[in-house]
Coordinates of C-alpha atoms and ligand atoms in Angstrom, one line a residue:
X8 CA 0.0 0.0 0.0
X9 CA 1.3 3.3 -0.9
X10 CA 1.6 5.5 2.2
X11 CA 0.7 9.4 2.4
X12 CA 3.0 12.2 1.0
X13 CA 2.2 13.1 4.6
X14 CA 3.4 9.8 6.2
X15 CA 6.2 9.8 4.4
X16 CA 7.8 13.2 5.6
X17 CA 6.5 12.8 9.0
X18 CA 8.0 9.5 9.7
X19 CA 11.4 10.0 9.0
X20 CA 11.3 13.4 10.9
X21 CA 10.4 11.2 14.2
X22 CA 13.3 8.4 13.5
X23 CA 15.4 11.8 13.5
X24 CA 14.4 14.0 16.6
X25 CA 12.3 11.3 18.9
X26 CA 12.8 11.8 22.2
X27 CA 14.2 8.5 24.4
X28 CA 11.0 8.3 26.6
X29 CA 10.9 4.7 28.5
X30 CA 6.9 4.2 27.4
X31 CA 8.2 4.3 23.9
X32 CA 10.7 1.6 24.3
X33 CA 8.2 -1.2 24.9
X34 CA 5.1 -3.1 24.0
X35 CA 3.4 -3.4 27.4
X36 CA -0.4 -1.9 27.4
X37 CA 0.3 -1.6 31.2
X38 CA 3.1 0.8 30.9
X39 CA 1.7 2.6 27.6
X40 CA -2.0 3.1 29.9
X41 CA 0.0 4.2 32.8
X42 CA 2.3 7.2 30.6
X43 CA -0.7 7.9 28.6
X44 CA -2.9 8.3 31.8
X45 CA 0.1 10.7 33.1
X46 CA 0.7 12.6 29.9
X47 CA -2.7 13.5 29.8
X48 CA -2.2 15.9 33.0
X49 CA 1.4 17.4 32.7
X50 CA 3.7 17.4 29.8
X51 CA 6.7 15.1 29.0
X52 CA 9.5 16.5 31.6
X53 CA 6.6 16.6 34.3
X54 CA 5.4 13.4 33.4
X55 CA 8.3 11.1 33.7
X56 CA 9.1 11.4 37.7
X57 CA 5.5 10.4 37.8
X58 CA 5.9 7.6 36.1
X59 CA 8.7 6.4 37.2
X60 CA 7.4 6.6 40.9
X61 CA 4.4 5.0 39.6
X62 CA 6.5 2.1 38.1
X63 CA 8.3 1.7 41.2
X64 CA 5.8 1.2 43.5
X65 CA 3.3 -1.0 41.2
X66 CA 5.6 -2.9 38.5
X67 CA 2.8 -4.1 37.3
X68 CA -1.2 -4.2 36.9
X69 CA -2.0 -6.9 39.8
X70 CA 0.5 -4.6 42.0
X71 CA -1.4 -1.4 41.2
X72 CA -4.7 -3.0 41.4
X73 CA -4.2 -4.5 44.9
X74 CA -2.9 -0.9 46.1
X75 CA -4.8 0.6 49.0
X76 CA -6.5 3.4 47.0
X77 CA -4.6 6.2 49.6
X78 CA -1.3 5.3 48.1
X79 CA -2.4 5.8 44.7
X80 CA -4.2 8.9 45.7
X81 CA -0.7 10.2 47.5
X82 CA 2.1 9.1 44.3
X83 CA -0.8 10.7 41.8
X84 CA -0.4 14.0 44.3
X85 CA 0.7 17.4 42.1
X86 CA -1.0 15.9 39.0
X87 CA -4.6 17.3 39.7
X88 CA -8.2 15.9 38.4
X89 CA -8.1 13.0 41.2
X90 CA -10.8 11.8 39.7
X91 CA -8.2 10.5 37.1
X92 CA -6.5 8.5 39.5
X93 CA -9.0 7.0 40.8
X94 CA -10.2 5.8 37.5
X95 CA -6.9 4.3 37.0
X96 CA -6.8 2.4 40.4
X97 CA -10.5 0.8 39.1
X98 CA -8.9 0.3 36.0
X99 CA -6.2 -1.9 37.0
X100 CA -8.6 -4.1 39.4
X101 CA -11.1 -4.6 36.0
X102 CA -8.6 -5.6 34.2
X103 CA -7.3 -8.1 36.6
X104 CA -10.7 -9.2 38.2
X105 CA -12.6 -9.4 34.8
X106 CA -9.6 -10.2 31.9
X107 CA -7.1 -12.1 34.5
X108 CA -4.4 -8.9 34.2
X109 CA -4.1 -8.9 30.7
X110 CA -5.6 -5.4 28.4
X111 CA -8.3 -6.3 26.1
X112 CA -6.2 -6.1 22.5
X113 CA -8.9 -3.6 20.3
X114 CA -9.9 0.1 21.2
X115 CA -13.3 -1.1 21.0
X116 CA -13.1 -3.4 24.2
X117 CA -10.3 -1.3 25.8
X118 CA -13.0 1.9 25.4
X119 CA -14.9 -0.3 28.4
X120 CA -12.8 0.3 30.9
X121 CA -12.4 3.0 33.5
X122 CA -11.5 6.3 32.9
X123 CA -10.4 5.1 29.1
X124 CA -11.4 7.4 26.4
X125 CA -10.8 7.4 22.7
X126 CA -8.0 8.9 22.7
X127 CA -6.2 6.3 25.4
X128 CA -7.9 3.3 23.9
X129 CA -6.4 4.1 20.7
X130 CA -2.6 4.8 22.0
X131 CA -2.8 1.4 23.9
X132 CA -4.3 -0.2 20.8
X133 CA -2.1 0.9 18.4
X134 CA 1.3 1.5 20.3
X135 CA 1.0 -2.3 21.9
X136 CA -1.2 -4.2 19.7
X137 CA -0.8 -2.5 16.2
X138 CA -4.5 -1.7 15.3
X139 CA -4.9 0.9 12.9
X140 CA -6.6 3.5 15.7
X141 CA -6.1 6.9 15.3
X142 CA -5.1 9.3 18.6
X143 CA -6.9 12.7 18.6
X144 CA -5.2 14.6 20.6
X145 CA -4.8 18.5 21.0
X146 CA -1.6 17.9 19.0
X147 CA -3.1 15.6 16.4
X148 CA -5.6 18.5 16.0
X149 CA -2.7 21.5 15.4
X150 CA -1.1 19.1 13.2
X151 CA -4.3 18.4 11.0
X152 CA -5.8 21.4 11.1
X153 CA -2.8 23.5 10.0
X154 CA -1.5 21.0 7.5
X155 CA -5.0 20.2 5.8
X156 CA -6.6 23.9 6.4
X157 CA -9.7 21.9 8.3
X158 CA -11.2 25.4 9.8
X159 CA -14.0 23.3 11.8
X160 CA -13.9 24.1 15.3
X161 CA -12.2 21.8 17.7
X162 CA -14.1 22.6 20.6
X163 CA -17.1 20.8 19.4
X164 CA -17.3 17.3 20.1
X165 CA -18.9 16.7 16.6
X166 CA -15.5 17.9 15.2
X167 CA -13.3 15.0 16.6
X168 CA -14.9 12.9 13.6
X169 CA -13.5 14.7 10.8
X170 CA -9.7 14.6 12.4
X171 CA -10.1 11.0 13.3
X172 CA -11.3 10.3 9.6
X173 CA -8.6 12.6 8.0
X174 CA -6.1 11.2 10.2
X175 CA -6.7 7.6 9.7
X176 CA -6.3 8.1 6.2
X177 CA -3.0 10.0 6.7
X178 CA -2.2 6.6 8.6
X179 CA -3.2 3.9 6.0
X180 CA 0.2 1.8 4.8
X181 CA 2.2 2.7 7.8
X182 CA 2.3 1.1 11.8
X183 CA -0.2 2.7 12.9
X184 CA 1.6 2.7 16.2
X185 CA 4.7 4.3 14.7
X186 CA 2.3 6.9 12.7
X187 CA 0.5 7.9 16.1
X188 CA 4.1 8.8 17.8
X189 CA 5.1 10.7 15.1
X190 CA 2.2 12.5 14.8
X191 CA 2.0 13.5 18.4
X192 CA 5.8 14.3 18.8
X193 CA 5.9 16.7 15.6
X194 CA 2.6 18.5 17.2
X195 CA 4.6 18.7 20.2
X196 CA 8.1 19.3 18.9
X197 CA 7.7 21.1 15.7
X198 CA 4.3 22.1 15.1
X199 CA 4.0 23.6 18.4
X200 CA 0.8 26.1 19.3
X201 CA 3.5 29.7 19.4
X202 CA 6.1 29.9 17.3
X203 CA 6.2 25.9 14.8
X204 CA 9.1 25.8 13.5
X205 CA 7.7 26.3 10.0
X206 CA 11.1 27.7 8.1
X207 CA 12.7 24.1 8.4
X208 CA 9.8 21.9 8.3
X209 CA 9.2 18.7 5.9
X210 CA 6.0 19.4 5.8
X211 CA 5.8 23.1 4.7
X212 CA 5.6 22.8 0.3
X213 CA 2.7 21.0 1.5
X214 CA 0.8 22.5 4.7
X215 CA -2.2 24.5 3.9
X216 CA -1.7 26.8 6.7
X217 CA 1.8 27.7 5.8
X218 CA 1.2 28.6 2.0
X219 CA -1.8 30.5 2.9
X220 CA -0.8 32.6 5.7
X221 CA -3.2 31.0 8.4
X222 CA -0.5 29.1 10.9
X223 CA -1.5 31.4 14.0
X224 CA -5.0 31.1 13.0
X225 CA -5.5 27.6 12.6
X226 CA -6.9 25.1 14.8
X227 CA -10.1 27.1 15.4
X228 CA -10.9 26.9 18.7
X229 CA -13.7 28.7 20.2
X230 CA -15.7 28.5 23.3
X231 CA -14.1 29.9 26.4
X232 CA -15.0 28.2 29.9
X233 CA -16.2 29.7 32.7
X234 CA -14.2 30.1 35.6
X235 CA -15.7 29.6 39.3
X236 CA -14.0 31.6 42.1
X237 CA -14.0 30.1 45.3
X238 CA -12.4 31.6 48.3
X239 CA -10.9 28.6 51.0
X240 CA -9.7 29.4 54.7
X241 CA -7.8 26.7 56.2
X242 CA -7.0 26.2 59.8
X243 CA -3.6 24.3 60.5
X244 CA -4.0 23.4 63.9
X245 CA -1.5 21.8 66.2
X246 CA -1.4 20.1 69.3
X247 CA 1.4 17.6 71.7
X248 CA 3.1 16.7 68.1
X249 CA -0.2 15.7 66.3
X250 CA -2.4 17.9 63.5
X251 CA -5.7 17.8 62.2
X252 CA -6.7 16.9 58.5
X253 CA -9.8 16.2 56.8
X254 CA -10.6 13.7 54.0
X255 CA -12.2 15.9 51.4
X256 CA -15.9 14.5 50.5
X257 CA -17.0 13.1 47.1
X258 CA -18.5 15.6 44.3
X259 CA -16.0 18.2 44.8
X260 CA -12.7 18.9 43.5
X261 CA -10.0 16.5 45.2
X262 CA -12.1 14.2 46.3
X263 CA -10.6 11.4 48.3
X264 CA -7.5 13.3 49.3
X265 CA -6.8 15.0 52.9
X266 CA -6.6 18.5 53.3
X267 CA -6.4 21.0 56.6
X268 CA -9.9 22.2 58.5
X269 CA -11.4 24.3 55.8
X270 CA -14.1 27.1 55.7
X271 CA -15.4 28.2 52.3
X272 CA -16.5 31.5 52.4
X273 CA -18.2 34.3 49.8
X274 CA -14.3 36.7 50.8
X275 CA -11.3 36.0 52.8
X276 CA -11.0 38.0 56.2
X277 CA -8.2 40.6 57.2
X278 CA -7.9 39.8 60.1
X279 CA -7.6 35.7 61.8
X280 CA -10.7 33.7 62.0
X281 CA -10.7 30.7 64.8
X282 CA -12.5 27.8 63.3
X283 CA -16.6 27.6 63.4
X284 CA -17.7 26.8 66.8
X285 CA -13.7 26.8 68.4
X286 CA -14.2 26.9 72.4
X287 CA -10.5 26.2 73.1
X288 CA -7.9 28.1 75.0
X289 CA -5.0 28.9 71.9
X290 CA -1.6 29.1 73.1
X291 CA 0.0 30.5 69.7
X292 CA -1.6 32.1 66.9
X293 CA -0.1 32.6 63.5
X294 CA -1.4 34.5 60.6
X295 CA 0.6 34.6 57.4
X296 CA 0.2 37.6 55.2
X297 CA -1.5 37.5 51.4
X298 CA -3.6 35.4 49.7
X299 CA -2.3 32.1 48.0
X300 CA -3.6 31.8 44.6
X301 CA -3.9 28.3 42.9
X302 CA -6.1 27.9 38.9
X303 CA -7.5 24.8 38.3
X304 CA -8.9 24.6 34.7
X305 CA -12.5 25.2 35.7
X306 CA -12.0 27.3 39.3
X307 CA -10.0 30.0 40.4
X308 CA -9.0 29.8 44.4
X309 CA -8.2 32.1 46.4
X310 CA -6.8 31.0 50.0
X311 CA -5.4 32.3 53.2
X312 CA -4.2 29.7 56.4
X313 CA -4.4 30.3 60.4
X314 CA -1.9 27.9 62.0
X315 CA -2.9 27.7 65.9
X316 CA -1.1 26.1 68.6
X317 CA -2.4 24.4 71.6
X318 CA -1.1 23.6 74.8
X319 CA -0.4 19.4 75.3
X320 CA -2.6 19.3 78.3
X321 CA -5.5 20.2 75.6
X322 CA -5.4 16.9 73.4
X323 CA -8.0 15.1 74.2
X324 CA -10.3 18.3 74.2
X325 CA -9.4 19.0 70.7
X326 CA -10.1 15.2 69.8
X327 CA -13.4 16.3 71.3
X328 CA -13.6 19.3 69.2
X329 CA -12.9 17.4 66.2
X330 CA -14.8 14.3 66.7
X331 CA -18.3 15.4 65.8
X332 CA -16.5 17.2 62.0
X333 CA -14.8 13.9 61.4
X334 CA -11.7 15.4 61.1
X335 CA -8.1 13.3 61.6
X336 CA -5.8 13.3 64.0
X337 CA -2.6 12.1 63.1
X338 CA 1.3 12.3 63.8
X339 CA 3.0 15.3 62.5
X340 CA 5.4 12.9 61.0
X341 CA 2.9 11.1 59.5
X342 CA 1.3 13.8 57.4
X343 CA 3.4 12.8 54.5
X344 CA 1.5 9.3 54.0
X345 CA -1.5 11.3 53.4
X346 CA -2.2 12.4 49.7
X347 CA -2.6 15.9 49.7
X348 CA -4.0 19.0 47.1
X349 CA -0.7 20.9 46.2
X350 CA -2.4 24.1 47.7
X351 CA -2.6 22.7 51.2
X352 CA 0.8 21.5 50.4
X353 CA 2.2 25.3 49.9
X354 CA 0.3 26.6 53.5
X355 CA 2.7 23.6 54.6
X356 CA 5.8 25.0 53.0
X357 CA 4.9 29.0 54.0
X358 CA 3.9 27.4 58.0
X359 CA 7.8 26.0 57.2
X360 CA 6.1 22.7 58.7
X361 CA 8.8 20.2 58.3
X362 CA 6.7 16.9 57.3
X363 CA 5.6 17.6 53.9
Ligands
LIG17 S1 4.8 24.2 8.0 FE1 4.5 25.0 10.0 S2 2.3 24.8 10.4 FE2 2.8 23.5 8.6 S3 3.1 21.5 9.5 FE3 5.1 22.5 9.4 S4 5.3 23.4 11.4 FE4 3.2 23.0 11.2

């Protein structure tokens, strides 16, 4: 089969400037899932501690699956959209309770499993088992749109059909898998959103965008989301070596991981706020200055953090105090164990709280 004019640049260009990434040295759908899972919150450089840590502690899927879902929740920490890991903890018990460990082989049947979308059930597909399943990501879309002028916009969910058709022809006659790395790498690496290096691109006789002046204009993206601000006050409160943390509730951002006291309120106060209902005697009260900021892609927050000090003879008072708000009580030294939002891990830092 003859491949693409398209295929045919693009593939030597990635055999030329790949980067040596250890997901792209292997076959295993357990390692692709995991780095695709990853790469789907941070970039490459970001991505690659994570998975690493991740490969460390669960080698493989029955490790991962039989993982208390804490520890999942605490390596996944920094990474954002919990929900994510969560998914990929479920995952990883499917597919050893229901296909004995081993990743269904098609996108189709991979598409049924937890937290996998298209665009992961096509990288394991292709990249492991060598179906002809085109990824669609926000690189595949640059690449596409700018190299075949599509002007549709690519934040309707209608629009993914036209790049997944055009790009599965672009595919036809090459491994797929191979096809699908390149594509992603030259989005990311050459046909980047500012500044593609268009001057010494294989592509460019050929790109649409290029010989018609639309590079900066192309993919079309409309559609801005709305951002939510929320405004969190956190109490850090201390007492004979021991802190309090809370287990943040389902249906909310971070859901499953362990935070400090919090009151959400309509503004931050000046001036320090004791918790709701506080009826204890405070031995030291601190009050650090400014407000933290910290964007998530749908929310804006805006924090501030009173650390308060008790006296020892007080413990059992404050387990009192918490008791009824289901709040934690736990070792100073053990607050590491316990996954945490990266915001609640900066009031650490500024507190200069030496178990982080
Ligand atoms: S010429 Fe520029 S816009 Fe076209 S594919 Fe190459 S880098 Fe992308």
């Amino acid at each position: 089969m003859i491949i693409s004019n398209f295929a045919s640049k693009l593939i030597p260009w990635y055999t030329l400037h790949k980067r040596d990434l250890p997901w792209r040295n292997t076959r295993s759908p357990y390692f692709i899932w995991l780095s695709e899972v990853i790469l789907q919150q941070t970039r490459v450089a970001q991505g690659l501690p994570y998975f690493e840590k991740f490969v460390a502690a669960f080698p493989d899927v029955f490790a991962l699956a039989a993982a208390p879902e804490d520890e999942v929740l605490r390596l996944w920490q920094g990474l954002g959209y919990y929900s994510r890991a969560r998914n990929l903890h479920r995952c990883a018990q499917e597919v050893v309770e229901k296909h004995h460990g081993e990743f269904p082989a098609t996108a189709a049947a991979l598409r049924r499993l937890p937290g996998i979308g298209p665009y992961t059930a096509a990288a394991i597909a292709s990249f492991a088992f060598g179906e002809a399943a085109p990824v669609v990501d926000g690189n595949v879309y640059r690449v596409l749109a700018r190299y075949l002028g599509i002007q549709e916009d690519i934040s309707r969910p209608s629009t993914y059909k036209v790049f997944e058709q055009a790009a599965r022809e672009l595919m036809q006659g090459t491994d797929p898998g191979l096809f699908n790395q390149a594509i992603m790498e030259f989005g990311s690496l050459q046909c980047s959103p500012k500044d593609p290096g268009c001057m010494h691109c294989p592509l460019q006789a050929a790109c649409y965008a290029f010989q018609h002046g639309q590079v900066t204009a192309l993919p079309v993206k409309s559609g801005k989301v709305k951002v939510r601000e929320r405004f969190f006050y956190y109490s850090f409160i201390r007492c004979a070596g021991q802190v309090l943390l809370s287990k943040r509730g389902a249906g909310d951002i971070w859901e499953g991981l362990y935070e400090l006291p919090l009151r959400e309120m309509e503004e931050l106060p000046e001036e320090p706020l004791l918790p709701e209902g506080w009826n204890l005697p405070v031995q030291r009260l601190e009050f650090p200055e400014g407000t933290v900021k910290h964007l998530l892609s749908h929310q804006r927050l805006f924090a501030r953090c009173v650390a308060i000090e008790l006296e020892e003879k007080y413990l059992n008072s404050l387990r009192e105090w918490a008791a009824p708000k289901s709040y934690l009580l736990v070792s100073e030294c053990d607050v590491p164990k316990f996954g945490k939002p990266v915001l609640v891990s900066k009031f650490l830092e500024l507190l200069k709280f030496p178990y982080l």
